[in-house]
mmCIF file of C-alpha atoms in Angstrom:
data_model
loop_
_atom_site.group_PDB
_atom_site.id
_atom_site.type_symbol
_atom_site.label_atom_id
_atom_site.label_comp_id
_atom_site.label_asym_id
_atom_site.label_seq_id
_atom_site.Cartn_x
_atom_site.Cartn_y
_atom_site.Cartn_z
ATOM 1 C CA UNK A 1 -32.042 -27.614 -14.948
ATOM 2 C CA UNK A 2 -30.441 -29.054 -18.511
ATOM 3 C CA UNK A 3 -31.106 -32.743 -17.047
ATOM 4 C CA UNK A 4 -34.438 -32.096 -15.803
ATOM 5 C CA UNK A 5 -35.301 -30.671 -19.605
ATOM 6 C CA UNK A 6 -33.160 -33.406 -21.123
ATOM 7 C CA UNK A 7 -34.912 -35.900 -18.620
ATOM 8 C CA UNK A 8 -38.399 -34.831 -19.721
ATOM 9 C CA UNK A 9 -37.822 -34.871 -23.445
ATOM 10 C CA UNK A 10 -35.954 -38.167 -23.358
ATOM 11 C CA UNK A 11 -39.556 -39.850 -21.600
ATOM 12 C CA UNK A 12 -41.705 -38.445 -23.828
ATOM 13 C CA UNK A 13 -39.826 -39.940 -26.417
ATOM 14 C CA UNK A 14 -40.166 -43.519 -24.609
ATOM 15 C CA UNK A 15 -43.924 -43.217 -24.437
ATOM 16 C CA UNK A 16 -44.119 -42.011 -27.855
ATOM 17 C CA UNK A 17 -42.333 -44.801 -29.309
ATOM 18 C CA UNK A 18 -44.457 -47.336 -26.738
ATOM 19 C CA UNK A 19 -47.539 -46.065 -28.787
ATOM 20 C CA UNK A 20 -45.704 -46.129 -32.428
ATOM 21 C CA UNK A 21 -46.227 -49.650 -34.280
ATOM 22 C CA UNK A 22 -43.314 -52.071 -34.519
ATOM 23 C CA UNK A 23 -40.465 -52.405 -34.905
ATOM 24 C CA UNK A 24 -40.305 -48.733 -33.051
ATOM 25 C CA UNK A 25 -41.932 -49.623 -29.868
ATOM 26 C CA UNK A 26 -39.296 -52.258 -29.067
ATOM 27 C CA UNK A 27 -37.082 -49.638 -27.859
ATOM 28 C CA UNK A 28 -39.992 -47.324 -25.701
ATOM 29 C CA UNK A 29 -38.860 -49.289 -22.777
ATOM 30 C CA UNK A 30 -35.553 -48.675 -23.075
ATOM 31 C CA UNK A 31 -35.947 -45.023 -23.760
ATOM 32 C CA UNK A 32 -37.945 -44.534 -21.074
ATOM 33 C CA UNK A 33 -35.868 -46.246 -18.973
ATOM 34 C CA UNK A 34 -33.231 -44.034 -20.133
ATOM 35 C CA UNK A 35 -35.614 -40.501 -19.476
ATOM 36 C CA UNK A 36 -35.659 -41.730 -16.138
ATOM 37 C CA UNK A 37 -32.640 -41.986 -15.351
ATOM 38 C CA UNK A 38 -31.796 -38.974 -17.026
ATOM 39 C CA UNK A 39 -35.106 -37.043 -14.958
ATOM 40 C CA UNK A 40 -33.579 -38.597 -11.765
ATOM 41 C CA UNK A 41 -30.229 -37.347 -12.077
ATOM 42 C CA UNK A 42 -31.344 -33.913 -12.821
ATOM 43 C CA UNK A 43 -33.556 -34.268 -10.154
ATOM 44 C CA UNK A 44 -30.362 -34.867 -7.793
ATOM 45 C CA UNK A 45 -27.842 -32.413 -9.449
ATOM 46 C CA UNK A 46 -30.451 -30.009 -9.316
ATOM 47 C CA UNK A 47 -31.723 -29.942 -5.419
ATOM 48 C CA UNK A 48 -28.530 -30.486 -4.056
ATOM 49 C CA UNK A 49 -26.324 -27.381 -4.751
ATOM 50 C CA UNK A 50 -22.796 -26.472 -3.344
ATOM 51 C CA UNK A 51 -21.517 -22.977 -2.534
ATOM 52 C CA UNK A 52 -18.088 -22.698 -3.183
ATOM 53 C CA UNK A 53 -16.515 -20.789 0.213
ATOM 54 C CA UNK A 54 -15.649 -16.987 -0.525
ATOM 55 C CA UNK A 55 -19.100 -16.895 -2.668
ATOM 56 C CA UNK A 56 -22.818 -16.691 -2.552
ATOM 57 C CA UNK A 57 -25.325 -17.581 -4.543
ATOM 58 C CA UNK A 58 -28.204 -15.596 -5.578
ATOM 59 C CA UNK A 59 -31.840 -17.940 -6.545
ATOM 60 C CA UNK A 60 -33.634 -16.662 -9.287
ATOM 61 C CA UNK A 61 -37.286 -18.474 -10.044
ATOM 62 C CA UNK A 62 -39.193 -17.668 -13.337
ATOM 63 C CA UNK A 63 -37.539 -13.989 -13.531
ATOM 64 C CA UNK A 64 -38.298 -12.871 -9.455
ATOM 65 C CA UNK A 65 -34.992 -13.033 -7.591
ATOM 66 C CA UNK A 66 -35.182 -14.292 -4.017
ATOM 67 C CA UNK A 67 -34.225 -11.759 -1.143
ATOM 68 C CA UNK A 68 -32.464 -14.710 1.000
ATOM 69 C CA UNK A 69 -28.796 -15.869 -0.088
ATOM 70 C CA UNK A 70 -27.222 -19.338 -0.230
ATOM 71 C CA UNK A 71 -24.199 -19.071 2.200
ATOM 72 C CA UNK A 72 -20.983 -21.578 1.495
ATOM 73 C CA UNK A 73 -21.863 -25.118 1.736
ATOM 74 C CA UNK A 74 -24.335 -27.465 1.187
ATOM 75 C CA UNK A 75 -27.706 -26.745 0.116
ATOM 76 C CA UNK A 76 -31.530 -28.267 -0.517
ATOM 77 C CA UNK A 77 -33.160 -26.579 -2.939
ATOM 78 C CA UNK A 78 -36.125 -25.964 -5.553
ATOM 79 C CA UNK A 79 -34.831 -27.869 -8.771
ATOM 80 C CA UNK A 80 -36.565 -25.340 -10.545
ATOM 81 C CA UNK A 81 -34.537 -22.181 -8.962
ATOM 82 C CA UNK A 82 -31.408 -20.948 -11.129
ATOM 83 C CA UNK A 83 -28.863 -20.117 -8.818
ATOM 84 C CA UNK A 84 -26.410 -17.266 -9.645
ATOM 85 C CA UNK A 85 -22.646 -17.412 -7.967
ATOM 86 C CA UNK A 86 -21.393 -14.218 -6.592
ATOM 87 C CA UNK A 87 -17.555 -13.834 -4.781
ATOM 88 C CA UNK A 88 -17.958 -12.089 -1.705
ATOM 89 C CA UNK A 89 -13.749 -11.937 -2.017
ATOM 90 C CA UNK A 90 -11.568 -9.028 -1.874
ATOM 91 C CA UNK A 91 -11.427 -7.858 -5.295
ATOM 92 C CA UNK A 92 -8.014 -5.584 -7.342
ATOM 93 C CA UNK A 93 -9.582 -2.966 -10.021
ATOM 94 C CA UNK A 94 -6.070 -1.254 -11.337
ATOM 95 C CA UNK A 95 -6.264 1.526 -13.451
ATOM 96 C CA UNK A 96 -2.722 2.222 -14.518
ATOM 97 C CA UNK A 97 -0.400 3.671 -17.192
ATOM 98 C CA UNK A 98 1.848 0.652 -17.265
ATOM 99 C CA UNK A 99 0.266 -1.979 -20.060
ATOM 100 C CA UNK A 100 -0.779 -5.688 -18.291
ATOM 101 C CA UNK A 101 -1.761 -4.220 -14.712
ATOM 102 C CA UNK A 102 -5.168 -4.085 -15.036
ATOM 103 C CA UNK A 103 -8.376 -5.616 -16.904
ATOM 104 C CA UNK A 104 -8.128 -3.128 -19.525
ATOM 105 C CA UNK A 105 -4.786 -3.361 -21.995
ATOM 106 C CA UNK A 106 -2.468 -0.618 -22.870
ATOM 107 C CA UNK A 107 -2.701 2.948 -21.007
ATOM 108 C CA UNK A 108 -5.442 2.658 -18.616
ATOM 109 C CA UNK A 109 -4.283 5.816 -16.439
ATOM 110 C CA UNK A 110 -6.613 8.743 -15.028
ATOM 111 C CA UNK A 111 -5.810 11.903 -16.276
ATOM 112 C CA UNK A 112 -7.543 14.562 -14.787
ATOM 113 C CA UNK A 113 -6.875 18.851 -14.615
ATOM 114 C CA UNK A 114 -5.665 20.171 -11.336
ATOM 115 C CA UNK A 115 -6.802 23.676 -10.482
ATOM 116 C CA UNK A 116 -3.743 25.237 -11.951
ATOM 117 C CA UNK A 117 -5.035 23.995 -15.616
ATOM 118 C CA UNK A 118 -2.053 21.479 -15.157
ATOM 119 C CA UNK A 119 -2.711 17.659 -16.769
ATOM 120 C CA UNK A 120 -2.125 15.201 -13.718
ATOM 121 C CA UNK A 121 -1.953 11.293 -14.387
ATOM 122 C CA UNK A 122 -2.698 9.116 -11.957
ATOM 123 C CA UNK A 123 -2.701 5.423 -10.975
ATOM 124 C CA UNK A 124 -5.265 4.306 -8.829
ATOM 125 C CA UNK A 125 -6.255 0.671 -7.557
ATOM 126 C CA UNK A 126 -9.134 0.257 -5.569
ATOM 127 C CA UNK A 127 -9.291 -2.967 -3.346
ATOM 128 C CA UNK A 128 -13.532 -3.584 -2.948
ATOM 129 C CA UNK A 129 -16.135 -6.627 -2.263
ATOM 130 C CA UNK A 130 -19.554 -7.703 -2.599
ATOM 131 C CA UNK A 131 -21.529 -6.886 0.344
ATOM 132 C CA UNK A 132 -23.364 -10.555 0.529
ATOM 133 C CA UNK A 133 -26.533 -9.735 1.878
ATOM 134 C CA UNK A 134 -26.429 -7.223 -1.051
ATOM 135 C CA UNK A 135 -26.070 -10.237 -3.765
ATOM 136 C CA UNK A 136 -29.760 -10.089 -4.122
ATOM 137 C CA UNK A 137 -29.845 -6.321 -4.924
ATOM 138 C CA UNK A 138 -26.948 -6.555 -7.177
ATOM 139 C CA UNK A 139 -28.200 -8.861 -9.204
ATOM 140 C CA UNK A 140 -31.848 -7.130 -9.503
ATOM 141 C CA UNK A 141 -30.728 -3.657 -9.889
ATOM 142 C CA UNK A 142 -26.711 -4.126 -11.258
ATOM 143 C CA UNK A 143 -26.410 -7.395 -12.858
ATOM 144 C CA UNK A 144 -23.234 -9.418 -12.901
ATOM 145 C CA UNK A 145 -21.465 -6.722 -14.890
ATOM 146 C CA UNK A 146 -21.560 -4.528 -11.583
ATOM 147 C CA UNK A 147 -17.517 -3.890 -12.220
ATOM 148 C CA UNK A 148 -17.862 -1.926 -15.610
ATOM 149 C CA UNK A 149 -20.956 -0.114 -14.468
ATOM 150 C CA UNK A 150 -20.330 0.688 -11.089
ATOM 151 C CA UNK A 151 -16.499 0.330 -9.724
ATOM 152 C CA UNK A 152 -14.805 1.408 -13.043
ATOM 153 C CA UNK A 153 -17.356 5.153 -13.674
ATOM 154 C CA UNK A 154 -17.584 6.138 -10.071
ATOM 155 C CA UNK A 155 -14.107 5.629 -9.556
ATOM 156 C CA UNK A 156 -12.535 7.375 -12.093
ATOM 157 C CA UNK A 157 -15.446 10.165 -11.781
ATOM 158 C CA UNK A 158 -14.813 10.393 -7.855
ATOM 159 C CA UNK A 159 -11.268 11.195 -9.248
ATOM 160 C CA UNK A 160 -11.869 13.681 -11.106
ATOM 161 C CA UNK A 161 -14.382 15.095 -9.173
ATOM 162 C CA UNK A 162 -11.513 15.734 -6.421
ATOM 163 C CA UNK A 163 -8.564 16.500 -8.272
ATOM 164 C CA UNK A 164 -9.813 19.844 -9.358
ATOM 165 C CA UNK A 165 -9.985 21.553 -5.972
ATOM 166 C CA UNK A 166 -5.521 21.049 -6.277
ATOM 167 C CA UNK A 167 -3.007 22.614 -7.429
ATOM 168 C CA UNK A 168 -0.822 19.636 -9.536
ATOM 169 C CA UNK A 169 1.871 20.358 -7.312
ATOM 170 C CA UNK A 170 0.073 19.795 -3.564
ATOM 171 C CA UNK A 171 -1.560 16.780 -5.359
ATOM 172 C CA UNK A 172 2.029 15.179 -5.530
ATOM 173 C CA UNK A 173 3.442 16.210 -2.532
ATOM 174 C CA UNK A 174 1.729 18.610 0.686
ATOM 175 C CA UNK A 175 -1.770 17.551 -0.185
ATOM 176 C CA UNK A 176 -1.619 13.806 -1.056
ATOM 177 C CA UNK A 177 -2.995 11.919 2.006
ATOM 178 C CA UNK A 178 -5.899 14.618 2.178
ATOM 179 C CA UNK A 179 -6.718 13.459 -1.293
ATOM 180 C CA UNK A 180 -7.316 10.472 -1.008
ATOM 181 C CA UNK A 181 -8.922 10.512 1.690
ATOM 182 C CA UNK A 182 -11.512 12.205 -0.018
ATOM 183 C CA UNK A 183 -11.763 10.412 -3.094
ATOM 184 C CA UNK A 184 -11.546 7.453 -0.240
ATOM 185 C CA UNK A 185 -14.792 8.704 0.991
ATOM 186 C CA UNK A 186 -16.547 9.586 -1.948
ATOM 187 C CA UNK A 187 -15.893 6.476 -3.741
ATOM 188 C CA UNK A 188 -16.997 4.369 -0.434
ATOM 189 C CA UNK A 189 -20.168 6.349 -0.283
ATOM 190 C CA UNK A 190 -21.324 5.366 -3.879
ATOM 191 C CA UNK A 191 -20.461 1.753 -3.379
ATOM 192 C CA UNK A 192 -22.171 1.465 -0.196
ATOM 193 C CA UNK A 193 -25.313 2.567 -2.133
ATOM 194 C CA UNK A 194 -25.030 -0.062 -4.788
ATOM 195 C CA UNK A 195 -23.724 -2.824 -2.615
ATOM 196 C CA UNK A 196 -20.106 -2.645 -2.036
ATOM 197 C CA UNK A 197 -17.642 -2.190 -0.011
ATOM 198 C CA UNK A 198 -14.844 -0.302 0.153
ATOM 199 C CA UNK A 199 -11.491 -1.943 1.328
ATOM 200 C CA UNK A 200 -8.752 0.331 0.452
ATOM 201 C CA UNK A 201 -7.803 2.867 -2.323
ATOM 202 C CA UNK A 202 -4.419 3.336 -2.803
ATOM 203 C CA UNK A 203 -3.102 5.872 -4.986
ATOM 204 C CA UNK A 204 -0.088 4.326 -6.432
ATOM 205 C CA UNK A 205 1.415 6.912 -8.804
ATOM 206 C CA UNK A 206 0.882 10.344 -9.292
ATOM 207 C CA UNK A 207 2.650 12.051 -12.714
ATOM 208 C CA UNK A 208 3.214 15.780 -12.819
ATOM 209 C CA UNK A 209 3.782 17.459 -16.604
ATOM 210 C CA UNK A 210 7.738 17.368 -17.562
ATOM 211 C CA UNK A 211 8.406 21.235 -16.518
ATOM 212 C CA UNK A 212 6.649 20.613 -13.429
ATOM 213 C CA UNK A 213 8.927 17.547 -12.487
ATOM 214 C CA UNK A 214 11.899 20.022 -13.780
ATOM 215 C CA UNK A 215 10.599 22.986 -11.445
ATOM 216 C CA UNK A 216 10.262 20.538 -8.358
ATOM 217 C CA UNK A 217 13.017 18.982 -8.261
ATOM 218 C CA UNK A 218 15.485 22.580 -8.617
ATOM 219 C CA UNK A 219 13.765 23.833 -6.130
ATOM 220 C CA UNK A 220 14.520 20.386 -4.034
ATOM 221 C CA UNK A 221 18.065 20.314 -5.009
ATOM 222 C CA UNK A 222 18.204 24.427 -3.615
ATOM 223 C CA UNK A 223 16.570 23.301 -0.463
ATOM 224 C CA UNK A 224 19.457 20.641 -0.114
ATOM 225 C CA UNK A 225 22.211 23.197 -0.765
ATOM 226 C CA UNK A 226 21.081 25.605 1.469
ATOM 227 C CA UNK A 227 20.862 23.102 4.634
ATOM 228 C CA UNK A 228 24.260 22.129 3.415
ATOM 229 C CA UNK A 229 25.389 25.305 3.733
ATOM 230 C CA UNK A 230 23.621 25.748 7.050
ATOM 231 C CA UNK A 231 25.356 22.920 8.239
ATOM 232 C CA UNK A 232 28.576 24.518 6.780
ATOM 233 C CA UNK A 233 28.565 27.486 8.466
ATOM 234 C CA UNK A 234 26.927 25.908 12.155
ATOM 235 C CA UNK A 235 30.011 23.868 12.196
ATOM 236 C CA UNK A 236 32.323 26.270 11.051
ATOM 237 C CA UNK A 237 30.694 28.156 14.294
ATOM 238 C CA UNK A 238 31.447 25.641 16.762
ATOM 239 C CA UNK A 239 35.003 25.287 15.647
ATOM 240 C CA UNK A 240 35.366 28.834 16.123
ATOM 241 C CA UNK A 241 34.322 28.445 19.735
ATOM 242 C CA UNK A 242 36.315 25.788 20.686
ATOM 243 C CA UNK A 243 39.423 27.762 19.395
ATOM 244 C CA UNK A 244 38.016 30.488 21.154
ATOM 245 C CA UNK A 245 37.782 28.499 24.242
ATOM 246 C CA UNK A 246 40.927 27.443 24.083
ATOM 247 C CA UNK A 247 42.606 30.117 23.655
ATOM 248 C CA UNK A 248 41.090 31.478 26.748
ATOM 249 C CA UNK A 249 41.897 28.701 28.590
ATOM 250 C CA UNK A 250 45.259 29.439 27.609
ATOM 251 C CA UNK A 251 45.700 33.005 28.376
ATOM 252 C CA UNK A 252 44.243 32.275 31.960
ATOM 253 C CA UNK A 253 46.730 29.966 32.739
ATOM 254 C CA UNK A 254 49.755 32.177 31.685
ATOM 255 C CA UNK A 255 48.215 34.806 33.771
ATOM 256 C CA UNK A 256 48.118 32.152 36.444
ATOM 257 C CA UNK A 257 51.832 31.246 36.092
ATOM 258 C CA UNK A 258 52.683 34.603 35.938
ATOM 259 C CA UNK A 259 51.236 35.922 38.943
ATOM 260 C CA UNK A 260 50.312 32.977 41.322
ATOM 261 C CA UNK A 261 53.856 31.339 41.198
ATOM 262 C CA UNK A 262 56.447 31.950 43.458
ATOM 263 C CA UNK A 263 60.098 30.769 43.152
ATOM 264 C CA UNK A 264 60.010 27.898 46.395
ATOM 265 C CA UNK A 265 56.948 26.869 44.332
ATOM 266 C CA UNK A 266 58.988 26.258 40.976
ATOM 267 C CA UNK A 267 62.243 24.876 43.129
ATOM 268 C CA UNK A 268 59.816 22.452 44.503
ATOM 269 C CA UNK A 269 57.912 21.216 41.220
ATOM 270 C CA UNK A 270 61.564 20.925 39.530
ATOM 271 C CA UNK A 271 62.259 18.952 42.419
ATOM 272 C CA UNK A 272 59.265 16.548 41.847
ATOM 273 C CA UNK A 273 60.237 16.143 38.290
ATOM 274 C CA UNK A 274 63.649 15.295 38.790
ATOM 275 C CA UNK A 275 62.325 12.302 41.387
ATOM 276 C CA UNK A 276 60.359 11.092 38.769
ATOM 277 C CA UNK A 277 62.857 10.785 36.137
ATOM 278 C CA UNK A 278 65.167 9.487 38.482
ATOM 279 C CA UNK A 279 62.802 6.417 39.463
ATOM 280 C CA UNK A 280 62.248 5.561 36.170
ATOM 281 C CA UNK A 281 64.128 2.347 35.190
ATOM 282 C CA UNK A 282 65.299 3.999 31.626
ATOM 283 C CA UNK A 283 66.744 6.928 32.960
ATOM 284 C CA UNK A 284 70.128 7.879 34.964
ATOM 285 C CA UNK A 285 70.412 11.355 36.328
ATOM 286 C CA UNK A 286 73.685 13.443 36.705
ATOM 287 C CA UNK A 287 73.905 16.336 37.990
ATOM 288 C CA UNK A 288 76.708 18.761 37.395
ATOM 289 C CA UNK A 289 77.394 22.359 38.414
ATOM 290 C CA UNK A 290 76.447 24.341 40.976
ATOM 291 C CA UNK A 291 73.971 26.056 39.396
ATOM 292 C CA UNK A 292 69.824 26.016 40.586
ATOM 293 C CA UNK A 293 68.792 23.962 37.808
ATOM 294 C CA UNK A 294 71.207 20.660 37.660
ATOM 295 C CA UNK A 295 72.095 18.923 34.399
ATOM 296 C CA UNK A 296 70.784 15.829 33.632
ATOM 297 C CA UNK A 297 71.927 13.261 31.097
ATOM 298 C CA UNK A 298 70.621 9.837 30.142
ATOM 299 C CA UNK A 299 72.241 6.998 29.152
ATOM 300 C CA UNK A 300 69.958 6.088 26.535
#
């Protein structure tokens, strides 16, 4: 659109100086020359257009915005239509405590009020795109500055909105999935309606108040010692029963000996035993006496 204007100006220059007396209408040929050039390049810059890929372009003609979108590539066009560039990308608003992680500098944190009056701060990023066959509305009804009045308010309102209905506590731990998959919801809703979409909010960081944090985390360190004791006295348990086991085992066999074996039965296992030490290659056997049980002596 600049060359066109440029174009334009520069000829009616050349024809005014073709009409001025000399020596100025020397150069209205040249200058004309020139517009021409100028027109003709304008011309060219301004019917061909290219869409960059990942964005669409929105055609605006004397103030009425057209309802049909340029797509990615190459395009003919009106010279006269001013084209506006939308990304249709996945796009990272981060609202966060921690300075440099998001547009805006220094604490950028939600703090909202939980339903036990407790201060809850909260880092939120919310991963969102331009619907492209919503470019038209967006730029109609929004304007270009759709992030600060749109994905900035409703998302830090849909927070808000939610965190009251929780205790500070369930919002860090019990009742943190459920939550966002409210604000999830609510937050997708209100895009939708202004031409967005929704591709993931994740709640990154939730901060409780300083006695809270105390209070949670002595009651998580009593939790721990009481399944350590548990686990204390379950395997102090099962020692108990193997001794106890044992010891039964025990007793039954005395009773066993003491009742089930008769004196051929020991002669003969003494009998077996001495074979076996005398068959071993480290052992010599002597037996001296008279007596029912021999003596035996080794050499080693």
């Amino acid at each position: 659109m600049l060359f066109l204007i440029l174009g334009v100006i520069v000829l009616v220059a050349g024809t005014v100086l073709k009409r001025s007396p000399e020596p100025g209408n020397r150069f209205g040929g040249t200058v004309t020359i020139v517009g021409i050039v100028i027109l003709a390049l304008g011309l060219l810059s301004s019917v061909f257009k290219v869409i960059e890929p990942g964005k669409v372009g929105v055609q605006t003609l004397f103030g009425k915005v057209e309802d049909q979108v340029l797509e990615s590539g190459l395009h003919i066009i009106n010279p006269l239509v001013d084209v506006t560039i939308f990304s249709v990308q996945t796009e990272n608003y981060t609202m966060s405590a921690k300075s440099n992680e998001g547009p805006v500098e220094g604490d950028d944190a939600i703090r909202v009020l939980s339903s036990d009056g407790l201060e809850v701060t909260i880092d939120l990023s919310v991963l969102y795109k331009v619907i492209p066959s919503k470019a038209p509305f967006i730029m109609q009804n929004i304007g270009n500055d759709y992030v600060d009045k749109i994905v900035r308010p409703v998302t830090r309102t849909a927070i808000r909105d939610n965190a009251v209905s929780y205790a500070a506590v369930d919002l860090y731990s019990t009742k943190r999935q459920e939550f966002q998959f409210k604000i999830n919801k609510t937050i997708s809703d209100n895009f939708a309606k202004n031409g967005l979409e929704v591709q993931q909010i994740l709640v990154r960081n939730i901060t409780l108040p300083a006695t809270v944090r105390a209070s949670i985390e002595s009651k998580i360190q009593a939790e721990q010692e009481s399944q350590k004791m548990q686990f204390v006295l379950a395997k102090a348990r099962q020692e108990a029963d193997v001794k106890r086991v044992e010891a039964q085992g025990i007793a039954d066999y005395q009773k066993i000996l003491s009742t089930g074996l008769s004196d051929k039965q020991l002669q003969y296992e003494s009998i077996r035993a001495q074979k076996e030490i005398a068959l071993s290659p480290n052992t010599k056997i002597i037996i001296m006496g008279g007596g029912k049980n021999p003596i035996m002596l080794s050499d080693k």
